[in-house]
Coordinates of C-alpha atoms and ligand atoms in Angstrom, one line a residue:
M1 CA -0.2 0.0 0.0
K2 CA 2.4 2.3 1.0
K3 CA 4.5 1.6 -1.8
L4 CA 1.6 1.9 -4.2
L5 CA 0.9 5.3 -2.6
I6 CA 5.2 6.1 -3.5
L7 CA 4.8 5.6 -6.6
A8 CA 1.5 8.1 -6.8
L9 CA 3.4 11.0 -5.0
L10 CA 5.5 10.2 -7.9
A11 CA 3.3 10.1 -10.3
I12 CA 1.8 13.4 -9.3
Q13 CA 5.4 14.6 -8.4
G14 CA 6.1 13.8 -12.3
I15 CA 2.6 15.2 -13.5
A16 CA 3.8 18.1 -11.3
G17 CA 7.3 18.9 -12.2
A18 CA 6.3 18.9 -16.2
I19 CA 4.3 21.3 -15.8
A20 CA 6.5 23.1 -14.0
A21 CA 9.2 23.2 -16.7
E22 CA 6.5 24.3 -18.7
V23 CA 5.1 27.4 -17.0
S24 CA 7.6 29.6 -15.1
I25 CA 7.6 33.5 -14.6
M26 CA 9.8 35.9 -15.4
P27 CA 11.0 38.1 -13.0
Q28 CA 11.5 35.1 -11.2
P29 CA 9.3 35.0 -8.3
V30 CA 10.7 34.5 -4.3
K31 CA 8.7 31.3 -3.9
F32 CA 6.4 29.4 -6.6
E33 CA 5.3 25.7 -6.1
I34 CA 3.8 24.6 -8.9
Q35 CA 0.8 22.0 -8.0
E36 CA -1.3 19.2 -9.0
G37 CA -4.2 20.3 -11.4
A38 CA -5.3 23.2 -13.2
F39 CA -7.7 26.3 -12.9
A40 CA -9.6 26.9 -15.7
I41 CA -9.3 31.2 -17.0
D42 CA -11.0 32.8 -19.6
A43 CA -13.0 35.3 -20.9
T44 CA -16.0 34.5 -19.0
T45 CA -14.2 34.2 -15.6
P46 CA -15.1 36.6 -13.2
I47 CA -12.2 39.9 -11.3
V48 CA -13.5 40.1 -7.6
I49 CA -12.3 43.4 -5.9
E50 CA -12.4 43.7 -2.6
G51 CA -12.0 47.3 -1.9
K52 CA -12.9 50.5 -4.4
E53 CA -8.9 51.3 -4.8
L54 CA -8.2 47.7 -6.9
Q55 CA -11.3 49.0 -9.8
T56 CA -9.0 50.7 -11.5
T57 CA -5.7 47.8 -11.4
A58 CA -9.0 44.9 -12.1
K59 CA -9.8 46.5 -15.4
V60 CA -6.7 47.8 -16.5
F61 CA -5.8 43.6 -16.6
A62 CA -9.6 42.8 -17.5
A63 CA -8.9 44.9 -20.9
D64 CA -5.1 43.0 -21.4
M65 CA -7.1 39.9 -21.6
A66 CA -9.3 40.7 -23.5
E67 CA -6.9 41.9 -26.3
F68 CA -5.3 38.0 -25.9
F69 CA -8.8 36.3 -25.3
G70 CA -10.3 38.4 -28.4
S71 CA -13.6 39.1 -26.7
K72 CA -15.4 41.0 -24.0
A73 CA -13.7 42.3 -20.5
M74 CA -13.2 40.6 -18.3
K75 CA -16.7 40.7 -15.6
V76 CA -15.0 43.0 -12.8
C77 CA -17.2 42.4 -9.7
R78 CA -17.7 43.0 -5.6
K79 CA -18.9 38.9 -5.3
G80 CA -17.9 35.3 -7.7
N81 CA -17.5 32.3 -7.0
D82 CA -14.6 30.2 -9.7
A83 CA -13.1 33.9 -9.9
I84 CA -10.4 35.9 -10.5
S85 CA -10.3 37.4 -6.0
L86 CA -8.1 40.6 -5.7
S87 CA -7.4 42.1 -2.4
T88 CA -4.6 43.7 0.0
D89 CA -3.0 43.4 2.9
A90 CA -0.8 45.9 4.6
T91 CA 1.4 43.5 6.2
L92 CA 2.9 42.3 2.7
A93 CA 5.9 44.3 1.2
A94 CA 4.0 47.7 -0.2
E95 CA 4.9 46.4 -4.7
G96 CA 4.4 42.4 -2.6
Y97 CA 1.4 39.7 -3.1
T98 CA 1.0 37.0 -2.9
M99 CA -1.4 33.8 -5.2
Q100 CA -2.4 30.6 -4.9
V101 CA -4.6 29.3 -7.8
N102 CA -6.5 26.4 -6.6
A103 CA -10.5 23.6 -7.5
E104 CA -11.6 28.0 -5.9
G105 CA -10.0 29.7 -7.9
V106 CA -7.5 32.2 -8.4
K107 CA -6.6 34.1 -4.9
I108 CA -3.8 37.3 -5.5
V109 CA -3.0 39.2 -2.2
G110 CA -1.3 42.4 -2.7
G111 CA 1.0 44.5 -0.2
S112 CA -1.3 47.7 -2.4
A113 CA -2.7 48.2 -5.3
A114 CA 1.0 48.3 -7.2
G115 CA 1.6 44.5 -5.6
V116 CA -1.9 43.2 -6.6
F117 CA -0.7 44.5 -10.2
Y118 CA 2.5 42.2 -10.5
G119 CA 0.3 39.8 -9.3
L120 CA -1.8 40.1 -12.5
Q121 CA 1.5 40.2 -14.2
S122 CA 3.1 36.6 -13.2
L123 CA -1.1 35.9 -13.3
R124 CA -1.5 36.9 -17.5
Q125 CA 1.4 35.4 -18.0
L126 CA 0.8 31.6 -16.5
I127 CA -2.8 32.6 -18.9
I128 CA -0.8 33.0 -21.9
Q129 CA 1.8 29.6 -21.5
T130 CA -1.2 28.2 -20.6
N131 CA -3.7 28.9 -22.4
G132 CA -6.3 29.3 -19.7
E133 CA -5.5 26.1 -18.0
V134 CA -3.0 28.2 -15.5
P135 CA -2.0 25.2 -12.5
Y136 CA -2.5 25.1 -9.2
C137 CA 0.0 27.5 -7.3
K138 CA 1.0 29.2 -5.4
I139 CA 2.7 32.5 -4.9
E140 CA 5.1 34.6 -3.2
D141 CA 6.7 37.1 -4.5
E142 CA 8.3 40.8 -4.2
P143 CA 11.4 43.2 -5.8
T144 CA 14.6 43.0 -4.8
F145 CA 14.9 47.4 -6.1
V146 CA 12.4 50.4 -5.3
Y147 CA 13.7 52.0 -8.9
R148 CA 13.0 49.9 -11.6
G149 CA 13.2 51.6 -15.1
V150 CA 13.3 52.2 -18.0
H151 CA 14.0 55.4 -19.8
L152 CA 12.8 57.1 -23.6
D153 CA 14.4 59.8 -26.0
V154 CA 11.5 61.0 -27.9
C155 CA 14.4 64.3 -29.4
R156 CA 16.6 62.2 -31.3
H157 CA 13.5 59.9 -33.1
F158 CA 10.3 61.8 -32.2
F159 CA 7.0 58.6 -31.0
T160 CA 3.8 59.3 -31.0
V161 CA 1.5 59.2 -27.6
E162 CA 0.2 56.0 -28.7
E163 CA 3.1 54.6 -29.3
V164 CA 4.6 55.3 -25.8
K165 CA 1.6 54.2 -24.3
E166 CA 2.5 50.7 -26.3
Y167 CA 6.3 51.6 -24.6
I168 CA 4.5 52.1 -21.6
D169 CA 1.9 48.9 -21.6
I170 CA 6.3 46.6 -22.4
I171 CA 7.9 47.4 -19.6
A172 CA 4.2 47.7 -17.0
A173 CA 4.8 43.7 -18.0
H174 CA 8.3 43.2 -16.3
K175 CA 7.1 45.2 -13.2
I176 CA 9.1 48.0 -13.6
N177 CA 7.6 51.0 -11.8
R178 CA 9.3 54.1 -13.4
F179 CA 9.9 55.6 -16.7
H180 CA 12.2 58.3 -17.7
F181 CA 9.9 60.4 -20.3
H182 CA 14.1 61.7 -22.0
L183 CA 11.8 65.5 -23.3
T184 CA 14.4 67.8 -24.1
D185 CA 17.4 67.5 -26.1
D186 CA 20.0 69.4 -29.0
Q187 CA 18.0 67.7 -32.3
G188 CA 14.3 68.9 -30.1
W189 CA 12.6 70.5 -27.5
R190 CA 8.9 68.4 -27.2
I191 CA 7.4 69.3 -24.1
E192 CA 4.4 71.8 -24.3
I193 CA 5.5 74.8 -22.3
K194 CA 3.0 78.1 -22.4
R195 CA 5.1 79.9 -21.1
Y196 CA 7.2 80.1 -23.9
P197 CA 5.5 78.7 -26.8
E198 CA 8.4 79.4 -28.6
L199 CA 9.9 75.8 -27.9
T200 CA 8.1 73.9 -29.6
K201 CA 7.6 75.9 -32.3
V202 CA 10.8 76.4 -33.1
G203 CA 12.9 74.0 -30.6
S204 CA 10.9 71.1 -31.4
V205 CA 11.7 71.1 -35.4
R206 CA 15.5 70.7 -36.8
T207 CA 15.5 71.6 -40.7
E208 CA 16.7 67.4 -41.3
T209 CA 18.7 65.2 -40.3
L210 CA 21.7 62.6 -40.4
I211 CA 22.4 59.7 -43.3
G212 CA 24.4 57.2 -42.1
H213 CA 26.2 57.1 -38.6
G214 CA 27.7 60.1 -36.4
G215 CA 31.0 59.8 -36.6
T216 CA 31.2 59.2 -40.3
S217 CA 28.8 60.9 -42.1
N218 CA 27.8 64.6 -43.4
E219 CA 25.1 63.2 -45.8
Y220 CA 21.3 65.0 -44.3
D221 CA 17.8 63.8 -45.5
G222 CA 17.3 68.0 -46.1
T223 CA 13.1 66.9 -45.1
P224 CA 12.4 68.5 -42.1
Y225 CA 12.3 66.5 -38.9
G226 CA 9.4 68.0 -35.8
G227 CA 6.6 66.4 -32.7
Y228 CA 6.3 67.6 -29.6
Y229 CA 4.0 66.8 -26.6
T230 CA 1.4 68.9 -25.9
Q231 CA 0.4 69.7 -22.0
K232 CA -3.0 67.8 -21.9
Q233 CA -1.5 64.6 -23.9
L234 CA 1.3 65.1 -21.2
R235 CA -0.9 64.5 -18.5
D236 CA -3.2 61.7 -20.9
I237 CA -0.1 59.6 -20.7
V238 CA 1.5 60.6 -16.8
K239 CA -2.4 59.2 -15.9
Y240 CA -2.0 56.3 -18.3
A241 CA 1.3 55.5 -17.0
A242 CA -0.4 55.4 -13.1
E243 CA -2.7 53.3 -13.4
R244 CA -0.2 51.2 -14.3
H245 CA 1.6 51.8 -11.0
I246 CA 4.6 53.3 -13.1
V247 CA 5.6 56.9 -12.4
V248 CA 6.8 58.9 -15.6
I249 CA 10.3 60.9 -14.5
P250 CA 10.2 64.2 -17.3
E251 CA 14.0 65.1 -18.4
I252 CA 14.4 68.8 -19.0
E253 CA 18.6 68.8 -19.6
M254 CA 21.2 72.1 -18.7
P255 CA 23.4 72.8 -19.1
G256 CA 24.4 71.0 -22.1
H257 CA 22.5 68.9 -24.7
A258 CA 20.1 71.5 -24.8
R259 CA 19.8 73.0 -28.7
G260 CA 16.5 72.2 -29.1
A261 CA 15.6 75.7 -26.1
L262 CA 18.7 77.8 -27.6
A263 CA 17.5 77.8 -31.2
A264 CA 14.0 79.4 -28.9
L265 CA 15.7 81.6 -27.2
P266 CA 19.3 82.6 -28.4
W267 CA 19.3 84.8 -25.0
L268 CA 19.9 80.9 -23.2
G269 CA 23.1 80.6 -25.1
C270 CA 26.4 82.7 -22.9
T271 CA 26.6 84.6 -26.9
D272 CA 23.2 85.8 -27.6
D273 CA 23.8 84.9 -31.0
Y274 CA 21.2 82.0 -32.8
I275 CA 22.0 78.6 -33.4
P276 CA 19.4 76.4 -34.5
V277 CA 18.4 73.1 -33.2
W278 CA 21.1 70.6 -34.7
T279 CA 20.9 68.0 -37.7
R280 CA 23.1 65.8 -35.8
W281 CA 24.5 63.5 -33.6
G282 CA 26.8 63.5 -30.5
V283 CA 27.9 66.4 -28.3
T284 CA 27.9 69.8 -29.0
Q285 CA 30.1 72.2 -27.2
E286 CA 26.4 75.4 -27.2
I287 CA 25.2 75.2 -23.7
M288 CA 23.1 77.7 -21.4
C289 CA 25.0 80.3 -20.0
A290 CA 25.1 79.6 -16.4
G291 CA 25.8 83.7 -16.1
K292 CA 23.1 85.4 -17.3
E293 CA 20.6 85.4 -13.8
T294 CA 17.9 85.3 -17.4
T295 CA 18.8 81.1 -18.2
Y296 CA 17.8 80.7 -14.2
E297 CA 14.4 82.3 -13.9
F298 CA 14.0 80.3 -17.7
L299 CA 15.0 77.4 -15.8
E300 CA 12.6 77.8 -12.9
N301 CA 10.0 78.5 -15.6
V302 CA 10.1 75.6 -16.9
L303 CA 9.9 73.4 -14.4
A304 CA 6.7 75.4 -12.7
E305 CA 4.7 73.8 -15.7
V306 CA 6.8 70.3 -15.6
I307 CA 6.5 70.1 -11.9
E308 CA 2.5 70.8 -12.6
I309 CA 2.1 68.1 -15.0
F310 CA 4.6 65.1 -13.2
P311 CA 3.9 64.2 -9.5
S312 CA 6.5 62.4 -10.2
E313 CA 8.8 62.9 -6.5
Y314 CA 12.3 62.9 -8.7
I315 CA 12.7 65.7 -11.2
H316 CA 15.7 64.4 -14.1
I317 CA 17.7 67.9 -14.6
G318 CA 20.0 65.3 -16.6
G319 CA 23.8 67.7 -16.7
D320 CA 25.8 65.2 -18.7
E321 CA 28.1 66.3 -22.3
A322 CA 27.6 69.7 -21.9
P323 CA 31.3 71.0 -23.0
R324 CA 32.1 73.8 -20.3
N325 CA 34.3 76.1 -23.3
R326 CA 32.1 78.9 -24.1
W327 CA 32.6 79.5 -20.3
K328 CA 35.4 80.3 -20.2
E329 CA 34.9 83.2 -23.0
C330 CA 31.7 84.0 -21.2
P331 CA 31.9 87.1 -19.5
H332 CA 28.6 86.6 -17.6
C333 CA 29.0 83.3 -16.4
Q334 CA 32.7 84.3 -15.3
E335 CA 31.8 87.4 -13.8
R336 CA 28.8 84.2 -11.7
M337 CA 32.3 82.5 -11.2
K338 CA 33.9 85.4 -9.3
A339 CA 31.3 86.6 -7.3
E340 CA 30.4 82.6 -5.5
G341 CA 33.9 81.9 -5.3
L342 CA 33.7 79.7 -8.1
L343 CA 36.8 78.0 -9.4
S344 CA 36.5 76.7 -12.1
E345 CA 33.7 76.6 -14.9
A346 CA 32.7 72.5 -12.7
E347 CA 32.0 74.5 -10.2
L348 CA 30.6 76.6 -11.7
Q349 CA 27.9 74.2 -12.7
S350 CA 27.4 72.5 -10.0
Y351 CA 26.2 76.5 -8.7
L352 CA 23.6 75.8 -11.7
V353 CA 23.0 72.4 -10.2
A354 CA 22.2 73.5 -6.9
R355 CA 20.7 76.4 -7.3
I356 CA 17.8 73.7 -9.4
E357 CA 18.1 71.5 -6.7
K358 CA 17.3 73.9 -3.6
Y359 CA 14.0 74.9 -6.4
L360 CA 13.1 71.7 -6.4
H361 CA 13.4 71.1 -2.7
A362 CA 11.2 74.2 -2.5
H363 CA 8.3 72.2 -4.9
G364 CA 8.8 69.3 -2.8
R365 CA 10.3 67.6 -5.4
K366 CA 14.0 65.9 -5.1
M367 CA 16.7 66.1 -8.4
I368 CA 18.0 63.9 -10.6
G369 CA 21.4 64.1 -12.6
W370 CA 24.0 62.1 -15.1
D371 CA 27.0 61.1 -13.0
E372 CA 28.7 64.3 -14.9
I373 CA 27.1 66.8 -11.3
L374 CA 29.4 64.9 -9.5
E375 CA 32.1 66.7 -11.1
G376 CA 32.4 69.9 -10.2
G377 CA 31.1 68.6 -6.3
V378 CA 27.9 67.2 -4.9
T379 CA 25.2 68.0 -2.3
P380 CA 24.4 65.3 -0.8
T381 CA 20.6 65.5 -1.6
A382 CA 21.5 64.5 -4.6
T383 CA 20.5 61.7 -6.6
I384 CA 23.1 60.3 -9.0
M385 CA 22.2 58.4 -12.5
S386 CA 25.2 56.7 -13.1
W387 CA 25.8 56.4 -17.0
Q388 CA 29.8 56.8 -18.1
G389 CA 29.8 52.8 -16.0
A390 CA 28.9 52.2 -12.3
R391 CA 32.4 54.0 -11.9
G392 CA 30.1 57.4 -10.2
G393 CA 27.9 55.3 -9.2
I394 CA 29.8 53.8 -6.4
N395 CA 31.6 56.8 -6.0
A396 CA 28.2 58.0 -5.1
A397 CA 27.2 56.1 -2.6
K398 CA 29.6 55.5 -1.2
K399 CA 29.8 59.1 -0.4
G400 CA 26.3 58.7 0.7
N401 CA 24.6 59.4 -1.6
Y402 CA 21.2 57.7 -3.6
V403 CA 22.1 55.9 -6.6
V404 CA 20.4 54.3 -9.9
M405 CA 22.3 52.8 -11.9
T406 CA 21.9 52.6 -16.1
P407 CA 25.8 51.5 -16.7
N408 CA 26.6 51.6 -20.4
S409 CA 28.3 49.1 -20.5
H410 CA 25.7 46.6 -19.6
L411 CA 22.0 48.2 -20.2
Y412 CA 22.7 50.8 -23.0
F413 CA 19.9 48.8 -25.4
D414 CA 20.8 51.2 -28.2
F415 CA 24.4 48.9 -28.6
Y416 CA 24.4 46.3 -31.2
Q417 CA 23.4 42.6 -30.0
T418 CA 24.7 40.2 -31.5
E419 CA 28.8 40.7 -32.3
T420 CA 28.7 40.7 -36.2
K421 CA 26.1 42.6 -36.4
E422 CA 25.1 41.0 -39.4
G423 CA 21.3 41.0 -39.9
E424 CA 20.9 44.5 -37.4
P425 CA 20.2 48.3 -37.8
L426 CA 22.5 50.5 -37.6
A427 CA 23.3 51.5 -34.7
I428 CA 24.9 53.7 -32.0
G429 CA 28.0 51.2 -31.6
G430 CA 28.8 49.1 -28.9
Y431 CA 27.9 45.3 -27.7
L432 CA 25.0 44.0 -25.1
P433 CA 23.8 40.7 -25.5
V434 CA 20.6 39.9 -23.3
E435 CA 23.6 37.4 -21.6
K436 CA 25.6 40.2 -20.8
V437 CA 22.7 41.8 -19.1
Y438 CA 21.8 39.2 -17.3
Q439 CA 25.3 38.9 -15.6
Y440 CA 25.0 42.6 -14.1
N441 CA 25.7 42.9 -10.7
P442 CA 24.1 46.9 -9.8
Y443 CA 25.8 45.7 -6.0
R444 CA 30.0 45.4 -7.4
K445 CA 32.2 46.8 -5.5
L446 CA 29.3 48.1 -3.0
N447 CA 30.0 47.2 0.8
D448 CA 26.4 46.0 2.5
D449 CA 26.3 49.9 3.8
E450 CA 26.7 51.4 1.3
K451 CA 24.7 48.5 -1.1
K452 CA 21.4 50.8 0.0
Y453 CA 22.3 53.7 -1.5
I454 CA 21.6 51.5 -5.0
L455 CA 17.7 53.2 -5.8
G456 CA 17.7 50.5 -8.6
V457 CA 18.9 49.6 -11.8
Q458 CA 17.6 51.4 -15.3
C459 CA 17.7 50.6 -19.1
N460 CA 18.7 53.8 -21.7
L461 CA 17.2 53.7 -24.7
W462 CA 18.5 56.5 -26.6
T463 CA 17.2 56.9 -30.2
E464 CA 19.7 58.1 -32.7
Y465 CA 19.4 55.6 -35.3
I466 CA 16.4 54.2 -33.9
G467 CA 12.8 56.2 -36.0
E468 CA 9.9 53.0 -36.8
F469 CA 8.3 51.8 -33.0
D470 CA 9.1 48.0 -34.1
H471 CA 12.8 49.0 -33.9
L472 CA 12.3 51.0 -31.0
T473 CA 10.7 47.5 -29.1
S474 CA 12.7 45.6 -31.0
M475 CA 15.5 47.0 -29.1
L476 CA 13.6 47.1 -25.7
L477 CA 12.9 43.4 -26.2
P478 CA 14.3 40.6 -24.8
R479 CA 16.8 41.9 -22.8
L480 CA 14.1 43.8 -20.4
A481 CA 13.6 40.7 -19.9
A482 CA 16.7 39.4 -18.7
L483 CA 16.8 43.2 -17.3
S484 CA 13.9 42.6 -15.7
D485 CA 15.5 39.7 -12.8
V486 CA 18.8 42.0 -12.1
Q487 CA 15.7 44.1 -11.1
W488 CA 13.1 42.2 -9.3
A489 CA 14.5 39.8 -9.1
E490 CA 18.5 40.1 -7.5
N491 CA 19.0 38.0 -4.9
R492 CA 17.7 34.9 -7.1
R493 CA 18.5 35.5 -10.8
N494 CA 19.7 31.7 -12.2
E495 CA 21.0 31.6 -15.2
Q496 CA 19.9 28.2 -15.7
T497 CA 16.2 29.5 -15.8
L498 CA 16.7 32.2 -17.5
R499 CA 16.3 30.6 -21.3
P500 CA 12.9 29.0 -20.4
R501 CA 11.7 31.7 -19.3
M502 CA 13.1 33.9 -22.4
E503 CA 10.7 31.4 -24.8
Q504 CA 8.6 31.6 -22.6
M505 CA 8.1 34.9 -22.5
R506 CA 8.1 34.7 -27.1
K507 CA 4.5 34.0 -26.1
L508 CA 4.1 37.5 -24.5
Y509 CA 5.2 39.5 -27.3
D510 CA 3.9 37.0 -30.1
A511 CA -0.1 37.5 -28.5
Y512 CA 0.0 41.1 -28.2
G513 CA 2.2 41.7 -31.8
W514 CA 5.3 43.5 -30.0
N515 CA 8.0 43.0 -32.4
Y516 CA 11.5 41.7 -30.4
A517 CA 15.0 40.7 -31.5
K518 CA 15.0 37.3 -32.7
F519 CA 19.2 37.0 -32.0
Y520 CA 18.6 35.1 -28.4
Y521 CA 16.2 32.8 -29.4
E522 CA 18.7 32.0 -32.4
G523 CA 21.2 31.3 -30.9
R524 CA 23.5 34.5 -31.6
K525 CA 25.9 36.2 -30.0
Ligands
ACM1 C1 24.0 60.0 -21.5 O1 24.3 59.0 -22.4 N1 24.9 60.6 -21.3 C2 23.5 60.0 -20.8
ZN2 ZN1 28.1 82.4 -20.4

């Protein structure tokens, strides 16, 4: 009898094992136990919510599933059997959740509505992988990092509101909670500022665009290129993201990467000369004057409107790649340095950044900037986004500044995905296959105390060489799936389970028609 029981148990485990090999979740949950049996989910399965605060989260899931099922949205209600039941329990981690699937249905309990949302993302993966025959299981889950970001540059190439929303859909499916929206640069100013209509009227349009690589080409397409978002559209994007538990962090570049603004308002520069919106890629010498008081007034007036549109705790002020040569020749800049006792142009940039941070603090916000803002000294309250490798971030964390890690060595998704580049469209350079993303260690060279200053991890997607949405998503996917394990499941990453889980993620991408790169799946590096 005992033997029979053991045999039966083995058979059950065998089935469970087979299912376990088939279904998986990306990013990796803390615990995922599969049991025997399956609960069938289709478009008629009701979603039962405990409180009104889960209504939007439930409806987003219902709409996403309707797209998959090709049906009407699942009903969201207060009571029902054989249902997907959603509730919260504040004793769980805020973004954590538990999920149980058994004969009675699915029960997801989140630490907050965000936790429920992440539970639903896991459930969606299981539904797609099993065509609705979701195995009985128990899941416990919570993220490693509080900041899990994805960036998008809409200045080099512009993407419509609908495309930005689809981008948000994609990142939400990977449990991302920060969308870094790069809105101003040399090649175009893309955010409506009511006080300065010239910014979008003049600054959002370049006369033409470079063809080929910025390092070698002098050929242009002769076609004007532009685009911008109205404040109403940006509010709509912020709301859409918030419904998916994503905070939009706007970036307003200063003092460099500012030719959109300089073309519109030439008095922002050191010389007042007209400088057109840039038609090339790279780093330009033309930056805002840090001497004139009018520059500070301008920046504060712009930020006043930015703050009204974006409720984000953080405002990104850029700060990268600002050659300070013009400042050396500028009487306004030199006068400011003298008056403020600043010993170098790097210190002048720090003075500008510190003034802007003060303004943001006075308005209840925090400042984040690229690691160049460390160069002339930085306040202890500035948060650093480390992009020139991890060095800036490591140094900042050792000093007690908070850090978001986005090193170009591992997290620049505008880089090539294969070594040979065969079959790849033109890219900025570099080489970043899925495996390298997965190997990224955000805590490298930091002790336990210093690790606390790493808020999180983000990939950056610059668009000099990316003009089409399908191309954009193929730079993001599937590398983002590998990154999501680093962001959400840093302490439980497992290279052994990466490939089968990446294979499962294809089903999600295929279900929603999200174009993704095939190199990893073809075994090409
Ligand atoms: C950067 O890539 N210049 C932040
Ligand atoms: Zn100046």
